[in-house]
Amino acid sequence: MDYAWLTNPVYLEYLWEGFINTMILLVVSGVLGFALAITLALSQISGPRPLAWLARGITTVVRGTPLLLQLFFFYDGVGRLLPQIEGIREMWIWPILRDPFFYGILTFTVSVGAYAGEVIRGAMLSVPRGELEAARAFGMSRFKILYRIWLPHAIQICLPTLTGEIILLLKSVPLVSTIAVMDLLQAANIVRDETFLVYEPLLLIAGIYIAMTMVLTLGMRAVERNFPGVRPAGGTAR
Amino acid sequence: METFGSSGLLEWTGPILSGALVTIQMAIAAYLIGLVLGLLGATAKLSGSRALKGLATGYTTIVRAVPELLLIIILYYSGQQALNALLQWLEVEGTYDISGFAAAIAVLAVVEGAYLTEIFRGAILAIPRGHIEAADAFGMTRRQRFRRIILPEMLPNALSGMSNIWLILVKDTALVSVVGFQELFFTTQQAAASTRSYFIFYAAAGVIYLLMTMTSNVFFNRVERRVRRGQPGV
């Protein structure tokens, strides 16, 4: 095992950039994906028929195909069709649409939306009907019921499962190295190419990932413990 | 826009379907080995032995915390070296090349085996203790107890987890394309790059994967009904 390359500031710079990009991908697609998940869950539960079918379809296709395929579908498939749209090269959005980073975020957002959407949908269905009826009896509007009663209780029910989804997202991030986004794996690959070391950089980032998973798990456990409404005894309610 | 006729989809149908066949074979083989690893892991975790327990915990903790893609790259390259080192240690002459197929299967099996370990562990723990004690009281050997009591009682608990892992495995097979192994996704990438009809080829591959996963769902629902026979209806 040769880790002398770690003293080289250039390689450390790569790793740091890779780490930051990994975190950006995780946070941005996590937040956007969560919003999409709620949208997909709601569309299926109480949306009009066509919207419910659309949400059902998106969820089925995303959960039934490999993430790597989805990444290449968006990046190579959709991305290469875009220049054929007239005038798109002059638009402000064009630099973003050419950036592989954007396709990473797009793919992960859709993926989190579909997987977490199913989790949230199941949790929303298991919120006792009486609570929603009581909220309606209080004269709350539909929107108010949603964000005051329905969603908070649903999230409380599925929080441990959502933790699992966040960790799955973290572990999906290295896929973007296949479309040349500078994440931790890509940084390790550059170091491997330049130093001819086969394993050391890979093992180092494997260690970093283990540490990140642990921190994330502990952090989410703290969130679970302090989530309002969770009864102190037993840890998880219901 | 590219049209269907000029996309080269027809010429590539053969290679893509044989890629799909490789994917299915790989997934089935890896799943069977993964099931064995999972059962061994769960038995080790539930055994009294400290060393076995520690070994199994280390295995599941590391494998489940490291991204699959990273594990596949590490294990794919190190597997070859490890095998040759092992052969040298056993004083077998010469070096051997593992086929990409075998290596890909082994790697996927090791990864999914860790998840299956946890599923089996949970499912075995859900068996009422009295049933296992009753088996012991009948004087069953450990093997009889496993085959007659533990396995049939654990399967209904484990099945939904097992079907999830199968679906994850089918999708994870695409990851071995990264180390240059020619399965469905790798063939699709070649086809897309050579015809430049990226959209159509990736969509077509998506349909094939979707067919695989949806067929699996039907199959697992059947199995679930079978292993739950004799249980009161829900």
PDB file of C-alpha atoms in Angstrom, chain B residues 30-218:
ATOM      1  CA  ALA B  30     -25.343 -14.189  -8.833  1.00  0.00           C
ATOM      2  CA  TYR B  31     -28.693 -14.473  -7.050  1.00  0.00           C
ATOM      3  CA  LEU B  32     -28.269 -18.182  -6.305  1.00  0.00           C
ATOM      4  CA  ILE B  33     -24.757 -17.631  -4.937  1.00  0.00           C
ATOM      5  CA  GLY B  34     -25.975 -14.545  -3.067  1.00  0.00           C
ATOM      6  CA  LEU B  35     -28.735 -16.602  -1.424  1.00  0.00           C
ATOM      7  CA  VAL B  36     -26.151 -19.084  -0.166  1.00  0.00           C
ATOM      8  CA  LEU B  37     -23.908 -16.242   1.084  1.00  0.00           C
ATOM      9  CA  GLY B  38     -26.924 -14.635   2.749  1.00  0.00           C
ATOM     10  CA  LEU B  39     -27.922 -17.839   4.529  1.00  0.00           C
ATOM     11  CA  LEU B  40     -24.336 -18.417   5.656  1.00  0.00           C
ATOM     12  CA  GLY B  41     -24.060 -14.800   6.803  1.00  0.00           C
ATOM     13  CA  ALA B  42     -27.325 -14.927   8.724  1.00  0.00           C
ATOM     14  CA  THR B  43     -26.378 -18.238  10.355  1.00  0.00           C
ATOM     15  CA  ALA B  44     -23.007 -16.764  11.313  1.00  0.00           C
ATOM     16  CA  LYS B  45     -24.638 -13.644  12.767  1.00  0.00           C
ATOM     17  CA  LEU B  46     -27.068 -15.738  14.815  1.00  0.00           C
ATOM     18  CA  SER B  47     -24.470 -18.264  15.911  1.00  0.00           C
ATOM     19  CA  GLY B  48     -22.916 -18.139  19.347  1.00  0.00           C
ATOM     20  CA  SER B  49     -19.396 -17.782  17.993  1.00  0.00           C
ATOM     21  CA  ARG B  50     -17.898 -14.331  18.527  1.00  0.00           C
ATOM     22  CA  ALA B  51     -15.479 -14.678  15.629  1.00  0.00           C
ATOM     23  CA  LEU B  52     -18.148 -15.743  13.126  1.00  0.00           C
ATOM     24  CA  LYS B  53     -20.429 -12.960  14.283  1.00  0.00           C
ATOM     25  CA  GLY B  54     -17.679 -10.367  13.928  1.00  0.00           C
ATOM     26  CA  LEU B  55     -16.750 -11.633  10.470  1.00  0.00           C
ATOM     27  CA  ALA B  56     -20.335 -11.495   9.225  1.00  0.00           C
ATOM     28  CA  THR B  57     -20.928  -8.068  10.761  1.00  0.00           C
ATOM     29  CA  GLY B  58     -17.784  -6.718   9.113  1.00  0.00           C
ATOM     30  CA  TYR B  59     -18.895  -8.141   5.774  1.00  0.00           C
ATOM     31  CA  THR B  60     -22.380  -6.629   5.845  1.00  0.00           C
ATOM     32  CA  THR B  61     -21.274  -3.288   7.318  1.00  0.00           C
ATOM     33  CA  ILE B  62     -18.561  -2.644   4.756  1.00  0.00           C
ATOM     34  CA  VAL B  63     -20.430  -3.913   1.716  1.00  0.00           C
ATOM     35  CA  ARG B  64     -23.559  -1.960   2.577  1.00  0.00           C
ATOM     36  CA  ALA B  65     -21.689   1.290   3.253  1.00  0.00           C
ATOM     37  CA  VAL B  66     -19.564   1.364   0.091  1.00  0.00           C
ATOM     38  CA  PRO B  67     -21.196   2.281  -3.242  1.00  0.00           C
ATOM     39  CA  GLU B  68     -21.882  -0.742  -5.447  1.00  0.00           C
ATOM     40  CA  LEU B  69     -20.010   0.745  -8.392  1.00  0.00           C
ATOM     41  CA  LEU B  70     -16.894   1.266  -6.291  1.00  0.00           C
ATOM     42  CA  LEU B  71     -17.111  -2.263  -4.844  1.00  0.00           C
ATOM     43  CA  ILE B  72     -17.520  -3.747  -8.291  1.00  0.00           C
ATOM     44  CA  ILE B  73     -14.445  -1.941  -9.591  1.00  0.00           C
ATOM     45  CA  ILE B  74     -12.339  -2.899  -6.539  1.00  0.00           C
ATOM     46  CA  LEU B  75     -13.467  -6.531  -6.385  1.00  0.00           C
ATOM     47  CA  TYR B  76     -13.312  -7.025 -10.152  1.00  0.00           C
ATOM     48  CA  TYR B  77      -9.641  -6.081 -10.328  1.00  0.00           C
ATOM     49  CA  SER B  78      -8.578  -7.527  -7.001  1.00  0.00           C
ATOM     50  CA  GLY B  79     -10.436 -10.808  -7.568  1.00  0.00           C
ATOM     51  CA  GLN B  80      -8.017 -11.782 -10.287  1.00  0.00           C
ATOM     52  CA  GLN B  81      -4.995 -10.987  -8.098  1.00  0.00           C
ATOM     53  CA  ALA B  82      -6.490 -12.688  -5.074  1.00  0.00           C
ATOM     54  CA  LEU B  83      -7.153 -15.857  -7.037  1.00  0.00           C
ATOM     55  CA  ASN B  84      -3.608 -15.984  -8.366  1.00  0.00           C
ATOM     56  CA  ALA B  85      -2.189 -15.289  -4.912  1.00  0.00           C
ATOM     57  CA  LEU B  86      -4.338 -18.089  -3.526  1.00  0.00           C
ATOM     58  CA  LEU B  87      -3.182 -20.512  -6.211  1.00  0.00           C
ATOM     59  CA  GLN B  88       0.421 -19.556  -5.569  1.00  0.00           C
ATOM     60  CA  TRP B  89      -0.083 -20.128  -1.872  1.00  0.00           C
ATOM     61  CA  LEU B  90      -1.594 -23.542  -2.640  1.00  0.00           C
ATOM     62  CA  GLU B  91       1.470 -24.121  -4.832  1.00  0.00           C
ATOM     63  CA  VAL B  92      -0.550 -24.661  -7.990  1.00  0.00           C
ATOM     64  CA  GLU B  93       1.516 -24.008 -11.106  1.00  0.00           C
ATOM     65  CA  GLY B  94       0.859 -21.036 -13.359  1.00  0.00           C
ATOM     66  CA  THR B  95      -1.611 -18.153 -13.342  1.00  0.00           C
ATOM     67  CA  TYR B  96      -5.246 -18.388 -14.270  1.00  0.00           C
ATOM     68  CA  ASP B  97      -7.472 -15.872 -15.980  1.00  0.00           C
ATOM     69  CA  ILE B  98     -10.949 -15.777 -14.508  1.00  0.00           C
ATOM     70  CA  SER B  99     -13.476 -15.124 -17.216  1.00  0.00           C
ATOM     71  CA  GLY B 100     -15.183 -11.745 -17.042  1.00  0.00           C
ATOM     72  CA  PHE B 101     -18.475 -13.592 -16.699  1.00  0.00           C
ATOM     73  CA  ALA B 102     -17.419 -15.483 -13.575  1.00  0.00           C
ATOM     74  CA  ALA B 103     -15.849 -12.392 -12.032  1.00  0.00           C
ATOM     75  CA  ALA B 104     -18.967 -10.288 -12.651  1.00  0.00           C
ATOM     76  CA  ILE B 105     -21.171 -12.964 -11.088  1.00  0.00           C
ATOM     77  CA  ALA B 106     -18.905 -13.309  -8.061  1.00  0.00           C
ATOM     78  CA  VAL B 107     -18.813  -9.561  -7.462  1.00  0.00           C
ATOM     79  CA  LEU B 108     -22.582  -9.138  -7.724  1.00  0.00           C
ATOM     80  CA  ALA B 109     -23.129 -12.162  -5.464  1.00  0.00           C
ATOM     81  CA  VAL B 110     -20.850 -10.745  -2.764  1.00  0.00           C
ATOM     82  CA  VAL B 111     -22.685  -7.402  -2.880  1.00  0.00           C
ATOM     83  CA  GLU B 112     -26.237  -8.764  -2.790  1.00  0.00           C
ATOM     84  CA  GLY B 113     -25.244 -11.489  -0.308  1.00  0.00           C
ATOM     85  CA  ALA B 114     -24.639  -8.783   2.297  1.00  0.00           C
ATOM     86  CA  TYR B 115     -28.157  -7.412   1.892  1.00  0.00           C
ATOM     87  CA  LEU B 116     -29.639 -10.915   1.905  1.00  0.00           C
ATOM     88  CA  THR B 117     -27.758 -11.661   5.148  1.00  0.00           C
ATOM     89  CA  GLU B 118     -29.674  -8.884   6.882  1.00  0.00           C
ATOM     90  CA  ILE B 119     -32.993  -9.983   5.371  1.00  0.00           C
ATOM     91  CA  PHE B 120     -32.530 -13.617   6.421  1.00  0.00           C
ATOM     92  CA  ARG B 121     -31.346 -12.602   9.866  1.00  0.00           C
ATOM     93  CA  GLY B 122     -34.497 -10.580  10.435  1.00  0.00           C
ATOM     94  CA  ALA B 123     -36.717 -13.304   9.004  1.00  0.00           C
ATOM     95  CA  ILE B 124     -35.165 -16.012  11.196  1.00  0.00           C
ATOM     96  CA  LEU B 125     -35.464 -13.831  14.295  1.00  0.00           C
ATOM     97  CA  ALA B 126     -39.185 -13.434  13.558  1.00  0.00           C
ATOM     98  CA  ILE B 127     -39.771 -17.176  13.990  1.00  0.00           C
ATOM     99  CA  PRO B 128     -41.357 -17.824  17.403  1.00  0.00           C
ATOM    100  CA  ARG B 129     -38.684 -19.289  19.693  1.00  0.00           C
ATOM    101  CA  GLY B 130     -41.053 -21.998  20.852  1.00  0.00           C
ATOM    102  CA  HIS B 131     -41.129 -23.553  17.371  1.00  0.00           C
ATOM    103  CA  ILE B 132     -37.364 -23.948  17.344  1.00  0.00           C
ATOM    104  CA  GLU B 133     -37.364 -25.298  20.902  1.00  0.00           C
ATOM    105  CA  ALA B 134     -40.102 -27.740  19.916  1.00  0.00           C
ATOM    106  CA  ALA B 135     -37.945 -28.974  17.046  1.00  0.00           C
ATOM    107  CA  ASP B 136     -35.082 -29.527  19.466  1.00  0.00           C
ATOM    108  CA  ALA B 137     -37.429 -31.316  21.866  1.00  0.00           C
ATOM    109  CA  PHE B 138     -38.393 -33.687  19.055  1.00  0.00           C
ATOM    110  CA  GLY B 139     -34.724 -34.554  18.778  1.00  0.00           C
ATOM    111  CA  MET B 140     -34.287 -33.143  15.273  1.00  0.00           C
ATOM    112  CA  THR B 141     -30.716 -32.707  14.110  1.00  0.00           C
ATOM    113  CA  ARG B 142     -29.595 -29.186  13.206  1.00  0.00           C
ATOM    114  CA  ARG B 143     -30.047 -29.975   9.505  1.00  0.00           C
ATOM    115  CA  GLN B 144     -33.539 -31.354  10.004  1.00  0.00           C
ATOM    116  CA  ARG B 145     -34.451 -28.388  12.116  1.00  0.00           C
ATOM    117  CA  PHE B 146     -33.226 -26.013   9.407  1.00  0.00           C
ATOM    118  CA  ARG B 147     -34.947 -27.816   6.526  1.00  0.00           C
ATOM    119  CA  ARG B 148     -38.237 -28.624   8.233  1.00  0.00           C
ATOM    120  CA  ILE B 149     -38.821 -25.684  10.568  1.00  0.00           C
ATOM    121  CA  ILE B 150     -36.555 -22.689  10.022  1.00  0.00           C
ATOM    122  CA  LEU B 151     -36.565 -22.549   6.214  1.00  0.00           C
ATOM    123  CA  PRO B 152     -40.314 -22.931   5.639  1.00  0.00           C
ATOM    124  CA  GLU B 153     -41.162 -20.586   8.494  1.00  0.00           C
ATOM    125  CA  MET B 154     -38.659 -17.943   7.534  1.00  0.00           C
ATOM    126  CA  LEU B 155     -39.463 -17.810   3.804  1.00  0.00           C
ATOM    127  CA  PRO B 156     -42.767 -15.911   4.068  1.00  0.00           C
ATOM    128  CA  ASN B 157     -41.032 -13.278   6.222  1.00  0.00           C
ATOM    129  CA  ALA B 158     -38.048 -13.012   3.899  1.00  0.00           C
ATOM    130  CA  LEU B 159     -39.794 -13.099   0.552  1.00  0.00           C
ATOM    131  CA  SER B 160     -40.611  -9.424   0.049  1.00  0.00           C
ATOM    132  CA  GLY B 161     -37.032  -8.518   0.929  1.00  0.00           C
ATOM    133  CA  MET B 162     -35.746 -11.264  -1.370  1.00  0.00           C
ATOM    134  CA  SER B 163     -37.798  -9.982  -4.276  1.00  0.00           C
ATOM    135  CA  ASN B 164     -36.495  -6.447  -3.662  1.00  0.00           C
ATOM    136  CA  ILE B 165     -32.922  -7.703  -3.763  1.00  0.00           C
ATOM    137  CA  TRP B 166     -33.602  -9.594  -6.992  1.00  0.00           C
ATOM    138  CA  LEU B 167     -34.914  -6.398  -8.611  1.00  0.00           C
ATOM    139  CA  ILE B 168     -31.917  -4.421  -7.325  1.00  0.00           C
ATOM    140  CA  LEU B 169     -29.608  -7.139  -8.632  1.00  0.00           C
ATOM    141  CA  VAL B 170     -31.136  -7.104 -12.129  1.00  0.00           C
ATOM    142  CA  LYS B 171     -30.582  -3.348 -12.228  1.00  0.00           C
ATOM    143  CA  ASP B 172     -27.092  -3.569 -10.710  1.00  0.00           C
ATOM    144  CA  THR B 173     -25.944  -5.905 -13.490  1.00  0.00           C
ATOM    145  CA  ALA B 174     -25.688  -2.751 -15.633  1.00  0.00           C
ATOM    146  CA  LEU B 175     -22.834  -1.605 -13.373  1.00  0.00           C
ATOM    147  CA  VAL B 176     -20.471  -4.344 -14.569  1.00  0.00           C
ATOM    148  CA  SER B 177     -20.505  -2.653 -17.979  1.00  0.00           C
ATOM    149  CA  VAL B 178     -18.174  -0.115 -16.361  1.00  0.00           C
ATOM    150  CA  VAL B 179     -15.377  -2.695 -16.115  1.00  0.00           C
ATOM    151  CA  GLY B 180     -15.959  -3.542 -19.778  1.00  0.00           C
ATOM    152  CA  PHE B 181     -18.096  -6.608 -19.400  1.00  0.00           C
ATOM    153  CA  GLN B 182     -20.419  -7.153 -22.333  1.00  0.00           C
ATOM    154  CA  GLU B 183     -23.977  -7.414 -21.066  1.00  0.00           C
ATOM    155  CA  LEU B 184     -27.182  -5.644 -22.040  1.00  0.00           C
ATOM    156  CA  PHE B 185     -26.152  -2.130 -21.062  1.00  0.00           C
ATOM    157  CA  PHE B 186     -22.656  -2.363 -22.532  1.00  0.00           C
ATOM    158  CA  THR B 187     -24.062  -3.640 -25.842  1.00  0.00           C
ATOM    159  CA  THR B 188     -26.625  -0.834 -25.825  1.00  0.00           C
ATOM    160  CA  GLN B 189     -23.868   1.740 -25.323  1.00  0.00           C
ATOM    161  CA  GLN B 190     -21.920   0.296 -28.252  1.00  0.00           C
ATOM    162  CA  ALA B 191     -25.018   0.288 -30.441  1.00  0.00           C
ATOM    163  CA  ALA B 192     -25.927   3.843 -29.466  1.00  0.00           C
ATOM    164  CA  ALA B 193     -22.416   5.144 -30.094  1.00  0.00           C
ATOM    165  CA  SER B 194     -21.976   3.426 -33.447  1.00  0.00           C
ATOM    166  CA  THR B 195     -25.371   4.433 -34.851  1.00  0.00           C
ATOM    167  CA  ARG B 196     -25.534   7.767 -32.998  1.00  0.00           C
ATOM    168  CA  SER B 197     -29.208   7.061 -32.213  1.00  0.00           C
ATOM    169  CA  TYR B 198     -28.681   7.400 -28.487  1.00  0.00           C
ATOM    170  CA  PHE B 199     -32.263   8.189 -27.564  1.00  0.00           C
ATOM    171  CA  ILE B 200     -33.818   5.184 -29.311  1.00  0.00           C
ATOM    172  CA  PHE B 201     -31.294   2.647 -28.059  1.00  0.00           C
ATOM    173  CA  TYR B 202     -31.396   3.730 -24.433  1.00  0.00           C
ATOM    174  CA  ALA B 203     -35.194   3.782 -24.551  1.00  0.00           C
ATOM    175  CA  ALA B 204     -35.219   0.291 -26.078  1.00  0.00           C
ATOM    176  CA  ALA B 205     -32.879  -1.049 -23.392  1.00  0.00           C
ATOM    177  CA  GLY B 206     -35.123   0.572 -20.801  1.00  0.00           C
ATOM    178  CA  VAL B 207     -38.075  -1.364 -22.170  1.00  0.00           C
ATOM    179  CA  ILE B 208     -36.115  -4.632 -21.953  1.00  0.00           C
ATOM    180  CA  TYR B 209     -35.105  -4.000 -18.330  1.00  0.00           C
ATOM    181  CA  LEU B 210     -38.684  -3.028 -17.531  1.00  0.00           C
ATOM    182  CA  LEU B 211     -39.938  -6.286 -19.042  1.00  0.00           C
ATOM    183  CA  MET B 212     -37.451  -8.213 -16.901  1.00  0.00           C
ATOM    184  CA  THR B 213     -38.418  -6.477 -13.668  1.00  0.00           C
ATOM    185  CA  MET B 214     -42.163  -6.648 -14.314  1.00  0.00           C
ATOM    186  CA  THR B 215     -42.021 -10.355 -15.197  1.00  0.00           C
ATOM    187  CA  SER B 216     -40.073 -10.905 -11.982  1.00  0.00           C
ATOM    188  CA  ASN B 217     -42.821  -9.180 -10.015  1.00  0.00           C
ATOM    189  CA  VAL B 218     -45.428 -11.575 -11.414  1.00  0.00           C
TER     190      VAL B 218
END
